[in-house]
mmCIF file of C-alpha atoms and ligand atoms in Angstrom:
data_model
loop_
_atom_site.group_PDB
_atom_site.id
_atom_site.type_symbol
_atom_site.label_atom_id
_atom_site.label_comp_id
_atom_site.label_asym_id
_atom_site.label_seq_id
_atom_site.Cartn_x
_atom_site.Cartn_y
_atom_site.Cartn_z
ATOM 1 C CA MET A 2 0.187 -0.092 0.004
ATOM 2 C CA SER A 3 1.139 3.608 -0.878
ATOM 3 C CA LEU A 4 1.781 5.978 1.961
ATOM 4 C CA VAL A 5 2.163 9.582 1.785
ATOM 5 C CA VAL A 6 3.722 11.661 4.695
ATOM 6 C CA VAL A 7 3.467 15.685 4.845
ATOM 7 C CA GLY A 8 5.696 17.200 7.549
ATOM 8 C CA SER A 9 8.446 19.467 8.465
ATOM 9 C CA MET A 10 11.999 19.317 6.967
ATOM 10 C CA ALA A 11 14.222 21.236 9.564
ATOM 11 C CA LEU A 12 17.506 22.494 10.583
ATOM 12 C CA ASP A 13 17.467 22.098 14.609
ATOM 13 C CA SER A 14 19.481 23.377 17.540
ATOM 14 C CA ILE A 15 19.533 20.724 20.098
ATOM 15 C CA GLU A 16 20.735 20.886 23.677
ATOM 16 C CA THR A 17 21.129 17.887 25.899
ATOM 17 C CA PRO A 18 22.677 18.203 29.485
ATOM 18 C CA PHE A 19 25.603 16.690 27.867
ATOM 19 C CA GLU A 20 25.967 18.252 24.456
ATOM 20 C CA GLN A 21 24.876 21.235 22.251
ATOM 21 C CA ARG A 22 24.545 20.971 18.385
ATOM 22 C CA ASP A 23 23.151 23.617 15.812
ATOM 23 C CA ASP A 24 22.134 22.878 12.319
ATOM 24 C CA VAL A 25 20.977 19.275 13.045
ATOM 25 C CA TRP A 26 19.160 17.683 10.346
ATOM 26 C CA GLY A 27 15.525 16.932 11.471
ATOM 27 C CA GLY A 28 12.195 17.695 10.632
ATOM 28 C CA SER A 29 9.060 15.465 11.370
ATOM 29 C CA ALA A 30 8.814 14.292 7.793
ATOM 30 C CA THR A 31 12.747 13.303 7.371
ATOM 31 C CA TYR A 32 12.584 11.121 10.622
ATOM 32 C CA PHE A 33 9.118 9.814 9.512
ATOM 33 C CA SER A 34 10.487 8.751 5.921
ATOM 34 C CA ALA A 35 13.749 7.528 7.174
ATOM 35 C CA ALA A 36 11.979 5.109 9.579
ATOM 36 C CA ALA A 37 9.021 4.030 7.370
ATOM 37 C CA SER A 38 11.522 3.675 4.342
ATOM 38 C CA HIS A 39 12.598 0.304 6.041
ATOM 39 C CA PHE A 40 9.185 -1.036 5.274
ATOM 40 C CA THR A 41 7.725 0.852 2.293
ATOM 41 C CA GLU A 42 8.165 3.305 -0.147
ATOM 42 C CA VAL A 43 7.257 6.946 1.192
ATOM 43 C CA GLN A 44 5.840 9.590 -1.002
ATOM 44 C CA LEU A 45 6.912 12.780 0.641
ATOM 45 C CA VAL A 46 5.492 16.367 0.894
ATOM 46 C CA ALA A 47 7.547 18.908 2.416
ATOM 47 C CA VAL A 48 9.324 22.494 1.648
ATOM 48 C CA VAL A 49 12.780 23.376 2.315
ATOM 49 C CA GLY A 50 14.679 26.575 1.801
ATOM 50 C CA ASN A 51 17.805 27.118 -0.137
ATOM 51 C CA ASP A 52 19.985 26.668 2.780
ATOM 52 C CA PHE A 53 18.821 22.823 3.280
ATOM 53 C CA PRO A 54 21.642 20.587 2.808
ATOM 54 C CA GLU A 55 21.596 18.514 -0.248
ATOM 55 C CA GLU A 56 23.188 15.482 1.723
ATOM 56 C CA VAL A 57 19.899 14.973 3.401
ATOM 57 C CA VAL A 58 17.926 14.845 0.122
ATOM 58 C CA SER A 59 20.466 12.388 -1.337
ATOM 59 C CA PHE A 60 19.976 9.989 1.618
ATOM 60 C CA LEU A 61 16.135 9.928 1.583
ATOM 61 C CA GLU A 62 16.372 9.665 -2.076
ATOM 62 C CA GLY A 63 19.189 6.644 -1.173
ATOM 63 C CA ARG A 64 16.338 5.050 0.891
ATOM 64 C CA GLY A 65 14.098 4.791 -2.030
ATOM 65 C CA VAL A 66 11.685 7.974 -0.649
ATOM 66 C CA ASP A 67 9.848 9.789 -3.373
ATOM 67 C CA LEU A 68 10.579 13.325 -3.215
ATOM 68 C CA ALA A 69 8.302 14.651 -6.132
ATOM 69 C CA GLY A 70 6.534 16.509 -3.465
ATOM 70 C CA LEU A 71 9.463 18.143 -2.139
ATOM 71 C CA THR A 72 9.460 21.990 -2.798
ATOM 72 C CA ARG A 73 12.389 23.906 -2.749
ATOM 73 C CA THR A 74 11.757 27.835 -2.024
ATOM 74 C CA ASP A 75 13.817 30.946 -1.723
ATOM 75 C CA GLY A 76 14.295 31.675 1.878
ATOM 76 C CA PRO A 77 15.012 29.934 5.226
ATOM 77 C CA THR A 78 14.129 26.148 5.985
ATOM 78 C CA PHE A 79 12.057 25.659 9.275
ATOM 79 C CA ARG A 80 14.009 25.880 12.217
ATOM 80 C CA TRP A 81 13.382 24.227 15.918
ATOM 81 C CA LYS A 82 15.739 25.007 18.956
ATOM 82 C CA GLY A 83 15.018 22.539 22.017
ATOM 83 C CA ARG A 84 16.519 21.943 25.152
ATOM 84 C CA TYR A 85 16.348 18.574 27.032
ATOM 85 C CA ALA A 86 16.130 18.376 30.905
ATOM 86 C CA TYR A 87 18.264 15.865 33.043
ATOM 87 C CA ASN A 88 15.847 13.004 32.514
ATOM 88 C CA MET A 89 16.547 13.510 28.714
ATOM 89 C CA GLU A 90 12.569 13.084 28.329
ATOM 90 C CA ASP A 91 11.056 16.507 29.175
ATOM 91 C CA ARG A 92 12.070 19.242 26.608
ATOM 92 C CA GLU A 93 11.429 22.978 26.272
ATOM 93 C CA THR A 94 10.962 24.430 23.060
ATOM 94 C CA LEU A 95 13.292 27.357 22.946
ATOM 95 C CA ASP A 96 12.692 28.752 19.443
ATOM 96 C CA THR A 97 10.413 28.098 16.416
ATOM 97 C CA GLN A 98 10.989 29.518 12.776
ATOM 98 C CA LEU A 99 8.715 28.729 10.382
ATOM 99 C CA GLY A 100 10.675 30.321 7.367
ATOM 100 C CA VAL A 101 9.669 28.802 4.212
ATOM 101 C CA PHE A 102 6.727 26.891 5.753
ATOM 102 C CA GLU A 103 4.804 30.350 6.252
ATOM 103 C CA HIS A 104 3.736 30.252 2.589
ATOM 104 C CA PHE A 105 3.716 26.869 1.723
ATOM 105 C CA ASP A 106 0.906 25.908 -0.224
ATOM 106 C CA PRO A 107 1.359 22.101 -0.673
ATOM 107 C CA GLU A 108 0.195 20.681 -4.327
ATOM 108 C CA LEU A 109 0.389 16.787 -4.662
ATOM 109 C CA PRO A 110 1.967 15.274 -7.579
ATOM 110 C CA ASP A 111 -0.545 13.167 -9.584
ATOM 111 C CA GLY A 112 1.068 9.816 -8.381
ATOM 112 C CA TYR A 113 0.358 10.886 -4.625
ATOM 113 C CA ARG A 114 -3.193 11.224 -4.993
ATOM 114 C CA ASP A 115 -4.380 7.325 -4.834
ATOM 115 C CA ALA A 116 -2.528 6.826 -1.636
ATOM 116 C CA GLU A 117 -4.002 4.307 0.662
ATOM 117 C CA LEU A 118 -2.392 5.420 3.870
ATOM 118 C CA VAL A 119 -1.556 9.192 4.856
ATOM 119 C CA PHE A 120 0.392 10.438 7.750
ATOM 120 C CA LEU A 121 0.145 13.954 8.543
ATOM 121 C CA ALA A 122 2.929 14.760 10.650
ATOM 122 C CA ASN A 123 3.596 17.534 13.023
ATOM 123 C CA ILE A 124 2.865 20.672 11.186
ATOM 124 C CA ASP A 125 0.222 23.588 10.979
ATOM 125 C CA PRO A 126 -3.200 21.635 11.018
ATOM 126 C CA ASP A 127 -4.304 23.887 7.916
ATOM 127 C CA LEU A 128 -1.274 22.525 5.941
ATOM 128 C CA GLN A 129 -2.604 18.807 7.331
ATOM 129 C CA ARG A 130 -5.941 19.489 6.087
ATOM 130 C CA LYS A 131 -4.917 20.845 2.714
ATOM 131 C CA VAL A 132 -2.756 17.781 1.750
ATOM 132 C CA LEU A 133 -5.466 15.292 3.171
ATOM 133 C CA GLY A 134 -7.918 17.161 0.726
ATOM 134 C CA GLN A 135 -6.011 16.205 -2.272
ATOM 135 C CA VAL A 136 -5.761 12.351 -1.494
ATOM 136 C CA LYS A 137 -8.614 10.615 -3.291
ATOM 137 C CA LYS A 138 -9.671 7.900 -0.899
ATOM 138 C CA PRO A 139 -7.061 6.794 1.891
ATOM 139 C CA ARG A 140 -7.967 3.746 3.929
ATOM 140 C CA LEU A 141 -6.121 4.940 6.718
ATOM 141 C CA VAL A 142 -5.182 8.711 7.548
ATOM 142 C CA ALA A 143 -3.099 9.060 10.997
ATOM 143 C CA CYS A 144 -1.923 12.371 12.491
ATOM 144 C CA ASP A 145 0.635 13.874 14.978
ATOM 145 C CA THR A 146 0.585 17.367 16.578
ATOM 146 C CA MET A 147 2.573 19.377 19.372
ATOM 147 C CA ASN A 148 1.756 21.787 22.101
ATOM 148 C CA PHE A 149 2.805 24.720 19.464
ATOM 149 C CA TRP A 150 -0.342 23.923 17.389
ATOM 150 C CA ILE A 151 -2.586 22.959 20.443
ATOM 151 C CA GLU A 152 -1.738 26.574 21.815
ATOM 152 C CA GLY A 153 -1.866 28.471 18.564
ATOM 153 C CA LYS A 154 -4.282 26.948 16.199
ATOM 154 C CA LEU A 155 -6.392 24.894 18.135
ATOM 155 C CA GLU A 156 -9.610 25.304 16.194
ATOM 156 C CA ALA A 157 -7.858 24.209 13.031
ATOM 157 C CA LEU A 158 -6.259 21.383 14.725
ATOM 158 C CA LYS A 159 -9.860 20.435 15.699
ATOM 159 C CA LYS A 160 -10.973 20.428 12.071
ATOM 160 C CA THR A 161 -8.247 18.232 11.220
ATOM 161 C CA LEU A 162 -9.066 15.848 13.975
ATOM 162 C CA ALA A 163 -12.470 15.363 12.774
ATOM 163 C CA SER A 164 -11.032 13.563 9.306
ATOM 164 C CA VAL A 165 -8.513 11.285 10.914
ATOM 165 C CA ASP A 166 -8.677 7.630 11.648
ATOM 166 C CA LEU A 167 -5.672 7.689 13.977
ATOM 167 C CA LEU A 168 -4.106 10.509 16.168
ATOM 168 C CA ILE A 169 -0.590 9.639 17.632
ATOM 169 C CA ILE A 170 0.522 12.018 20.275
ATOM 170 C CA ASN A 171 2.481 12.254 23.140
ATOM 171 C CA ASP A 172 1.269 12.252 26.816
ATOM 172 C CA GLY A 173 1.764 15.753 27.676
ATOM 173 C CA GLU A 174 0.000 16.945 24.504
ATOM 174 C CA ALA A 175 -2.841 14.426 25.134
ATOM 175 C CA ARG A 176 -3.658 16.148 28.543
ATOM 176 C CA GLN A 177 -3.436 19.617 26.994
ATOM 177 C CA LEU A 178 -5.609 18.681 24.219
ATOM 178 C CA ALA A 179 -8.407 17.018 26.313
ATOM 179 C CA GLY A 180 -7.957 18.765 29.478
ATOM 180 C CA GLU A 181 -7.719 15.995 31.415
ATOM 181 C CA HIS A 182 -4.703 14.974 33.644
ATOM 182 C CA ASN A 183 -5.626 11.270 33.343
ATOM 183 C CA ILE A 184 -4.676 9.355 30.378
ATOM 184 C CA VAL A 185 -7.427 7.079 29.972
ATOM 185 C CA ARG A 186 -9.911 9.839 30.217
ATOM 186 C CA ALA A 187 -7.885 11.946 28.150
ATOM 187 C CA ALA A 188 -7.879 9.362 25.407
ATOM 188 C CA LYS A 189 -11.802 8.577 25.494
ATOM 189 C CA ALA A 190 -12.150 12.729 25.352
ATOM 190 C CA ILE A 191 -9.795 13.027 22.303
ATOM 191 C CA ARG A 192 -11.391 10.224 20.726
ATOM 192 C CA GLU A 193 -14.542 11.799 20.602
ATOM 193 C CA MET A 194 -13.010 14.652 18.694
ATOM 194 C CA GLY A 195 -12.788 12.194 15.673
ATOM 195 C CA PRO A 196 -10.179 9.929 15.652
ATOM 196 C CA GLU A 197 -11.471 6.316 16.337
ATOM 197 C CA ARG A 198 -8.000 5.050 17.459
ATOM 198 C CA LEU A 199 -5.546 6.666 19.518
ATOM 199 C CA ILE A 200 -1.543 6.308 20.286
ATOM 200 C CA VAL A 201 -0.400 8.199 23.236
ATOM 201 C CA LYS A 202 3.458 8.027 23.390
ATOM 202 C CA ARG A 203 4.967 8.214 26.690
ATOM 203 C CA GLY A 204 8.694 8.568 26.296
ATOM 204 C CA GLU A 205 10.868 6.075 28.158
ATOM 205 C CA TYR A 206 7.608 4.451 29.191
ATOM 206 C CA GLY A 207 6.608 3.286 25.781
ATOM 207 C CA ALA A 208 3.340 3.856 24.066
ATOM 208 C CA MET A 209 -0.437 2.932 24.653
ATOM 209 C CA LEU A 210 -2.858 2.202 21.904
ATOM 210 C CA PHE A 211 -6.645 3.010 22.729
ATOM 211 C CA ASP A 212 -8.449 0.716 19.745
ATOM 212 C CA GLY A 213 -12.222 0.078 20.288
ATOM 213 C CA ASP A 214 -12.450 -1.222 24.091
ATOM 214 C CA HIS A 215 -8.888 -2.610 23.977
ATOM 215 C CA VAL A 216 -5.894 -1.098 25.176
ATOM 216 C CA PHE A 217 -2.044 -2.176 24.065
ATOM 217 C CA VAL A 218 0.958 -1.237 25.996
ATOM 218 C CA ALA A 219 4.084 -1.233 24.043
ATOM 219 C CA PRO A 220 7.380 -0.665 25.956
ATOM 220 C CA ALA A 221 10.122 1.373 25.196
ATOM 221 C CA PHE A 222 13.355 -0.305 24.658
ATOM 222 C CA PRO A 223 15.793 -0.215 27.712
ATOM 223 C CA LEU A 224 18.766 1.532 26.145
ATOM 224 C CA PHE A 225 22.026 1.836 27.817
ATOM 225 C CA ASP A 226 22.797 5.364 26.314
ATOM 226 C CA VAL A 227 20.131 7.787 25.303
ATOM 227 C CA ILE A 228 21.770 10.480 23.290
ATOM 228 C CA ASP A 229 19.240 12.379 21.946
ATOM 229 C CA PRO A 230 15.317 11.489 21.812
ATOM 230 C CA THR A 231 14.606 14.204 18.945
ATOM 231 C CA GLY A 232 12.599 12.717 16.370
ATOM 232 C CA ALA A 233 11.666 9.366 18.351
ATOM 233 C CA GLY A 234 7.701 10.387 18.036
ATOM 234 C CA ASP A 235 8.279 10.685 14.205
ATOM 235 C CA SER A 236 10.372 7.433 14.069
ATOM 236 C CA PHE A 237 7.718 5.451 15.975
ATOM 237 C CA ALA A 238 5.140 6.570 13.841
ATOM 238 C CA GLY A 239 7.126 6.243 10.559
ATOM 239 C CA GLY A 240 7.933 2.472 11.800
ATOM 240 C CA LEU A 241 4.274 2.034 12.559
ATOM 241 C CA MET A 242 2.978 3.364 9.276
ATOM 242 C CA GLY A 243 5.617 1.923 7.229
ATOM 243 C CA TYR A 244 4.656 -1.664 8.660
ATOM 244 C CA LEU A 245 1.000 -0.969 8.364
ATOM 245 C CA ALA A 246 1.664 -0.211 4.626
ATOM 246 C CA GLY A 247 2.561 -3.776 4.214
ATOM 247 C CA VAL A 248 -0.139 -5.659 5.678
ATOM 248 C CA ASP A 249 -3.485 -6.724 4.030
ATOM 249 C CA GLU A 250 -5.587 -5.379 6.955
ATOM 250 C CA VAL A 251 -5.471 -2.775 9.535
ATOM 251 C CA ASN A 252 -6.707 -4.416 12.832
ATOM 252 C CA GLN A 253 -5.984 -5.313 16.341
ATOM 253 C CA THR A 254 -3.298 -7.721 15.703
ATOM 254 C CA THR A 255 -1.399 -5.740 12.648
ATOM 255 C CA LEU A 256 -1.710 -2.518 14.999
ATOM 256 C CA ARG A 257 0.102 -4.529 17.836
ATOM 257 C CA GLN A 258 2.718 -5.682 15.714
ATOM 258 C CA ALA A 259 3.126 -1.849 14.180
ATOM 259 C CA MET A 260 3.360 -0.445 17.631
ATOM 260 C CA ILE A 261 6.617 -2.956 18.294
ATOM 261 C CA ALA A 262 7.918 -1.876 14.800
ATOM 262 C CA GLY A 263 7.562 1.638 15.649
ATOM 263 C CA SER A 264 8.972 1.464 19.182
ATOM 264 C CA ALA A 265 11.985 -0.578 17.359
ATOM 265 C CA LEU A 266 12.463 2.559 15.049
ATOM 266 C CA ALA A 267 12.423 4.858 17.899
ATOM 267 C CA SER A 268 14.682 3.225 19.902
ATOM 268 C CA PHE A 269 17.798 3.839 17.383
ATOM 269 C CA THR A 270 16.955 7.319 16.903
ATOM 270 C CA CYS A 271 17.472 8.026 20.734
ATOM 271 C CA GLU A 272 20.742 6.146 20.237
ATOM 272 C CA GLY A 273 22.342 8.927 18.275
ATOM 273 C CA PHE A 274 22.290 12.803 17.758
ATOM 274 C CA GLY A 275 19.462 13.798 15.243
ATOM 275 C CA LEU A 276 19.508 11.152 12.345
ATOM 276 C CA ASP A 277 23.131 9.743 13.296
ATOM 277 C CA ARG A 278 21.959 6.572 14.401
ATOM 278 C CA LEU A 279 18.548 6.007 12.486
ATOM 279 C CA ARG A 280 20.490 6.694 9.241
ATOM 280 C CA LYS A 281 22.989 3.933 9.446
ATOM 281 C CA VAL A 282 20.471 1.163 10.974
ATOM 282 C CA GLU A 283 19.818 -1.704 8.897
ATOM 283 C CA ASN A 284 17.196 -4.331 8.258
ATOM 284 C CA GLY A 285 19.180 -7.219 10.276
ATOM 285 C CA GLN A 286 19.434 -4.951 13.490
ATOM 286 C CA ILE A 287 15.901 -4.074 13.273
ATOM 287 C CA LYS A 288 14.852 -7.394 13.101
ATOM 288 C CA GLU A 289 16.966 -8.284 16.075
ATOM 289 C CA ARG A 290 15.506 -5.399 18.090
ATOM 290 C CA ILE A 291 11.894 -6.569 17.518
ATOM 291 C CA ALA A 292 12.923 -10.096 18.769
ATOM 292 C CA ALA A 293 14.217 -8.508 21.652
ATOM 293 C CA PHE A 294 10.952 -6.523 22.245
ATOM 294 C CA ARG A 295 9.187 -9.959 22.308
ATOM 295 C CA ALA A 296 11.379 -11.388 24.870
ATOM 296 C CA LEU A 297 11.087 -8.068 26.799
ATOM 297 C CA THR A 298 7.214 -8.429 26.742
ATOM 298 C CA HIS A 299 6.532 -12.072 27.121
ATOM 299 C CA PHE A 300 5.623 -13.895 30.089
ATOM 300 C CA GLU A 301 3.933 -17.586 30.876
ATOM 301 C CA GLU A 302 0.650 -17.730 32.566
ATOM 302 C CA LEU A 303 0.833 -17.622 36.461
ATOM 303 C CA GLY A 304 -1.083 -20.718 37.055
ATOM 304 C CA ASP A 305 -3.992 -21.110 39.502
ATOM 305 C CA ALA A 306 -1.764 -22.014 42.193
ATOM 306 C CA ALA A 307 0.044 -18.652 42.289
ATOM 307 C CA LEU A 308 -2.208 -16.830 44.951
ATOM 308 C CA SER A 309 -2.105 -17.084 48.307
ATOM 309 C CA THR A 310 -5.049 -19.087 50.149
ATOM 310 C CA VAL A 311 -5.441 -16.360 52.510
ATOM 311 C CA ALA A 312 -8.626 -14.611 51.308
HETATM 312 P P1 AMP B 5 9.920 14.553 17.701
HETATM 313 O O1 AMP B 5 10.887 14.564 18.743
HETATM 314 O O2 AMP B 5 9.488 13.039 17.469
HETATM 315 O O3 AMP B 5 8.851 15.251 18.205
HETATM 316 O O4 AMP B 5 10.328 15.447 16.466
HETATM 317 C C1 AMP B 5 11.249 16.469 16.618
HETATM 318 C C2 AMP B 5 10.993 17.131 15.397
HETATM 319 O O5 AMP B 5 10.159 18.064 14.982
HETATM 320 C C3 AMP B 5 12.349 18.166 14.981
HETATM 321 O O6 AMP B 5 13.351 17.699 14.178
HETATM 322 C C4 AMP B 5 11.670 19.340 14.634
HETATM 323 O O7 AMP B 5 12.343 20.103 13.462
HETATM 324 C C5 AMP B 5 10.367 19.188 14.304
HETATM 325 N N1 AMP B 5 9.367 20.108 15.026
HETATM 326 C C6 AMP B 5 9.595 20.549 16.116
HETATM 327 N N2 AMP B 5 8.437 21.646 16.292
HETATM 328 C C7 AMP B 5 7.817 21.705 15.091
HETATM 329 C C8 AMP B 5 6.679 22.479 14.548
HETATM 330 N N3 AMP B 5 5.936 23.093 15.362
HETATM 331 N N4 AMP B 5 6.425 22.354 13.459
HETATM 332 C C9 AMP B 5 6.868 21.135 12.698
HETATM 333 N N5 AMP B 5 7.773 20.423 13.125
HETATM 334 C C10 AMP B 5 8.434 20.613 14.147
#
């Protein structure tokens, strides 16, 4: 199944308690495509300015990503600056410069319009809808967003949410969007806004899928070294959607498998700065990590005799 993504391609400035770097290759669409490309061909919709490194474009091309939907415009590329707390989890956005995104008017190439899966990565919700409106009859539309848009463009975001099947969002944003501190209650409130299914990303605690009456929890891989978690969420979404692009049906079984594929890809992203690790990961390593996830979550039945006889 074909998979279209619209999102940012960016130059990031990232500060962790241990390292600081500028001009790091990033953006939601970049991480998403790099991760998803391990499962399927991705058709990318994004805009970059004339300061964007050609090396990133060649890397994505090398991974088989279709770049017919990539626009290059005069002006500065989108820039994001963030700082991580000591737990390498909480982060603060220090600056967001929309640059060429401000006047981006995405026009989908003809070859993209029959896409069966669409991922609206984290960008202006009006742009997300503009892209979605050009896809004929997608089977699954998933979407991400962040506090920047929840605070700045809530009404536009709600319109987007009304037409998506799956929202993938982090726990802080879920609480903020729903106005509920409890995640299970927040999930209910968010699903009432439109998305039938919801995935709540919880950083080092993994991710929760709310699907019908079912909840599935995937752990995050216990890593010795988390170098930079930037892009973990987009890599998770890329692994998840990329995997789903290859299955016959999106159902509870395949969604659970996809959660693990996403978690595996996200774990590689955290092991390097920016795209440093993700861009080098090989299929064999992904396979091994998925097997490790299986071992991590498997347990035998406890049996009737396990409980004390004391009532
Ligand atoms: P993640 O860590 O998965 O949430 O993704 C981080 C990436 O999202 C960074 O590479 C940023 O360039 C990009 N990003 C941050 N803020 C925004 C925004 N407001 N719109 C679009 N992309 C953003």
